Coordinates of C-alpha atoms in Angstrom, one line a residue:
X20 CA 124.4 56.7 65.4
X21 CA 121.3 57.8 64.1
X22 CA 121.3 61.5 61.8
X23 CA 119.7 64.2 63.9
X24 CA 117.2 66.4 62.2
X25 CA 118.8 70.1 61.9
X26 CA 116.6 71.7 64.5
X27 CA 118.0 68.8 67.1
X28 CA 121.7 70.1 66.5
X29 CA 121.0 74.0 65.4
X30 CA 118.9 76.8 66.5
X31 CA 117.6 79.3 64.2
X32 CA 118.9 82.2 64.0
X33 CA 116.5 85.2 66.2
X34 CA 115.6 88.1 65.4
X35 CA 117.5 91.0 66.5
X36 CA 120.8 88.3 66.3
X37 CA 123.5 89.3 63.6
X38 CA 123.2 87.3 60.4
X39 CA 125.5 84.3 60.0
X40 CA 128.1 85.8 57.4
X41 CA 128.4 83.9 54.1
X42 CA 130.0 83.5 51.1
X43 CA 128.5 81.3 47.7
X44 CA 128.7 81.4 44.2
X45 CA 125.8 82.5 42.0
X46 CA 124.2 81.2 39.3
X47 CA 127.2 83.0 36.8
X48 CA 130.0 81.2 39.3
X49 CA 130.5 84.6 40.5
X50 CA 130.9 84.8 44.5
X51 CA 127.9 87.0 46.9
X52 CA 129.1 87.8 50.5
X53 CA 126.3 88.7 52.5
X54 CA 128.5 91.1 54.6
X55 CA 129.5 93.1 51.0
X56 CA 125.8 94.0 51.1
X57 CA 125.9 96.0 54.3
X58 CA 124.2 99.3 53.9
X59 CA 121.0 97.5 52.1
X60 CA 118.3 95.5 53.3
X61 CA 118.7 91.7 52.1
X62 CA 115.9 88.7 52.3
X63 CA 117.7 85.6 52.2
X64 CA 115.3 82.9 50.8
X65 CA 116.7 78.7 51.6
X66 CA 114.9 76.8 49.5
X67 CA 114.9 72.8 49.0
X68 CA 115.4 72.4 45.2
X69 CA 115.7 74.5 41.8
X70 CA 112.8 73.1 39.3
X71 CA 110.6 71.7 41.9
X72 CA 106.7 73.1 42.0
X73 CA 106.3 74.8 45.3
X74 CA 110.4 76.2 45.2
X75 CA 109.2 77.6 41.3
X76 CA 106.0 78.7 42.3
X77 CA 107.3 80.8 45.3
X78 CA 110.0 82.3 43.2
X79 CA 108.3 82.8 40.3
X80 CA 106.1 85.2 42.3
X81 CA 109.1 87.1 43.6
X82 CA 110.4 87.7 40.1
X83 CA 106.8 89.3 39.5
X84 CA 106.7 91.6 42.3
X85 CA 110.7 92.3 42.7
X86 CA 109.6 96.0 43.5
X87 CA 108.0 95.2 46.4
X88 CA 111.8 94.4 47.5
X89 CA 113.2 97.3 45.2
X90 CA 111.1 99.7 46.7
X91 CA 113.0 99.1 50.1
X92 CA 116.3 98.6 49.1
X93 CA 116.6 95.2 49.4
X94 CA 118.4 92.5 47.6
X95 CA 117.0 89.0 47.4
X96 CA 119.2 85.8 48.0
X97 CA 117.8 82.7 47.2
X98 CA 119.9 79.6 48.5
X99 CA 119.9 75.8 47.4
X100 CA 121.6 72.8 48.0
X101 CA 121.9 72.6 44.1
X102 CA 125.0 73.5 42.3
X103 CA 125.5 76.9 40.6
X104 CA 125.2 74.7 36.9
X105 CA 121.2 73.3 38.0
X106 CA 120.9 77.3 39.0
X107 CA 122.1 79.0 36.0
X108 CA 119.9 77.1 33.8
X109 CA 116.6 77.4 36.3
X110 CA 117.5 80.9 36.8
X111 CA 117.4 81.2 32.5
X112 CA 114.1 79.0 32.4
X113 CA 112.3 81.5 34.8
X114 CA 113.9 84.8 34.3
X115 CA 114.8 85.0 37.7
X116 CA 116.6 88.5 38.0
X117 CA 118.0 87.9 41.1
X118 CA 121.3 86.0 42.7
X119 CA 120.7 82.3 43.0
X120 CA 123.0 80.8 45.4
X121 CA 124.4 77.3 45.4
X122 CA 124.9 76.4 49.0
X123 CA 126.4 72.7 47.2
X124 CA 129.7 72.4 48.8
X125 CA 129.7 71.8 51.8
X126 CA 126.7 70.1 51.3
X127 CA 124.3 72.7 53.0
X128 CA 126.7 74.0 55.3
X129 CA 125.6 77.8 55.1
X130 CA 121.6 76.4 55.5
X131 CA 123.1 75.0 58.6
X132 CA 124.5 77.9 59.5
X133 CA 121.1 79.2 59.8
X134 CA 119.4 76.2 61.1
X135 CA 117.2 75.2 58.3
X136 CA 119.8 72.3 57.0
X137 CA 117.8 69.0 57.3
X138 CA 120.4 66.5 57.5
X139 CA 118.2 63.2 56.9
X140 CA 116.7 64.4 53.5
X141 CA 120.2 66.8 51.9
X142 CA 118.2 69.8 51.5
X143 CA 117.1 73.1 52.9
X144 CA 113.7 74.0 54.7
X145 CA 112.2 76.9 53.3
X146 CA 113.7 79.5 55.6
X147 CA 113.3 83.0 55.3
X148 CA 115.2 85.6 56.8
X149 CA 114.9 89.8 56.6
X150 CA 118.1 91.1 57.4
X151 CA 118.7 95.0 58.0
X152 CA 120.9 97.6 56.8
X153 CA 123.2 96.8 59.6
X154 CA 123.2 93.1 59.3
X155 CA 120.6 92.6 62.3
X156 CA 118.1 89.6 61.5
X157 CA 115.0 91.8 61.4
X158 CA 112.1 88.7 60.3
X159 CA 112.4 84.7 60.6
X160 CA 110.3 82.4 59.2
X161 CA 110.3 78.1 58.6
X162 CA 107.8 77.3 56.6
X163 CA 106.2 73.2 57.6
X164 CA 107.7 71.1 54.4
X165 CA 105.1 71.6 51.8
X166 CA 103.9 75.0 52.9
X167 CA 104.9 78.1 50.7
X168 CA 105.4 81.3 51.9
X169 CA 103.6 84.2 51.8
X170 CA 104.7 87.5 49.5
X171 CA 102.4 89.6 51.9
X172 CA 104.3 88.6 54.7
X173 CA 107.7 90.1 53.0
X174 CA 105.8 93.3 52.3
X175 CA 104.5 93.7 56.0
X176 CA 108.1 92.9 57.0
X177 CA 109.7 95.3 55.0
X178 CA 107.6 98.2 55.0
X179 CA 108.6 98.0 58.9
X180 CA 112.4 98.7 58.0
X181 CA 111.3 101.4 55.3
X182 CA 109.5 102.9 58.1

């Protein structure tokens, strides 16, 4: 039987939907439950793989403007397929200040959760997903493989839930 790309087997996630709960290890090995951080904003950020140039690129520039997520309350969440080892020491090269989560074992199975799993090549799409204070998928994007996202697009999104 032939593998079936993620969007074949797995919707995304809508807007307005409760977030698909979670639980990972960090970087440190220390576990993040997305449901702990009720009460805050959180962007949730799947990306394919730690060290590559589009993935460092697009994080990099969140590590440079973390108050534009600071300055509404939110926490940033970047997910992997790569283990918590590959993320402590990308997280050290980069000074990323922020949780890197290692969606490694299951293989994906939270980036499937949320629809951005693509089965044929092992790694995550580069989803992004602005969840509110109450849990409540607020923004959704998939960016095309090869395509990074936009900081302006996270500011427009969450100066609507500062509102």
């Amino acid at each position: 039987m032939p593998v079936q790309s993620i969007a074949e087997r797995t919707l995304v996630p809508a807007v307005g939907q409760p977030a698909p709960d979670f639980e990972l290890v960090n970087q440190f090995g220390e576990p993040v439950r997305l449901s702990a951080l009720r009460g805050r904003n959180v962007v949730v950020l799947f990306y394919p793989f730690a060290f590559s140039g589009i993935c460092t690129q697009e994080l990099c520039e969140i590590r440079d403007n973390l108050a534009v997520f600071d300055d509404t309350d939110a926490t940033v969440l970047a997910v992997s397929v790569d283990s918590k080892f590959t993320l402590r020491a990308y997280a050290e090269a980069e000074g990323y200040g922020f949780n890197l989560l290692a969606d490694f074992w299951p293989h994906g199975a939270v980036a499937e959760k949320y629809g951005v799993f693509d089965a044929v090549t092992g790694m995550a799409l580069r989803g992004t997903f602005i969840i509110d204070s109450d849990g409540l998928i607020q923004y959704v994007v998939v960016n095309p493989r090869g395509q990074a996202r936009d900081l302006a697009d996270y500011r427009e999104a969450l100066a609507g839930l500062a509102g």
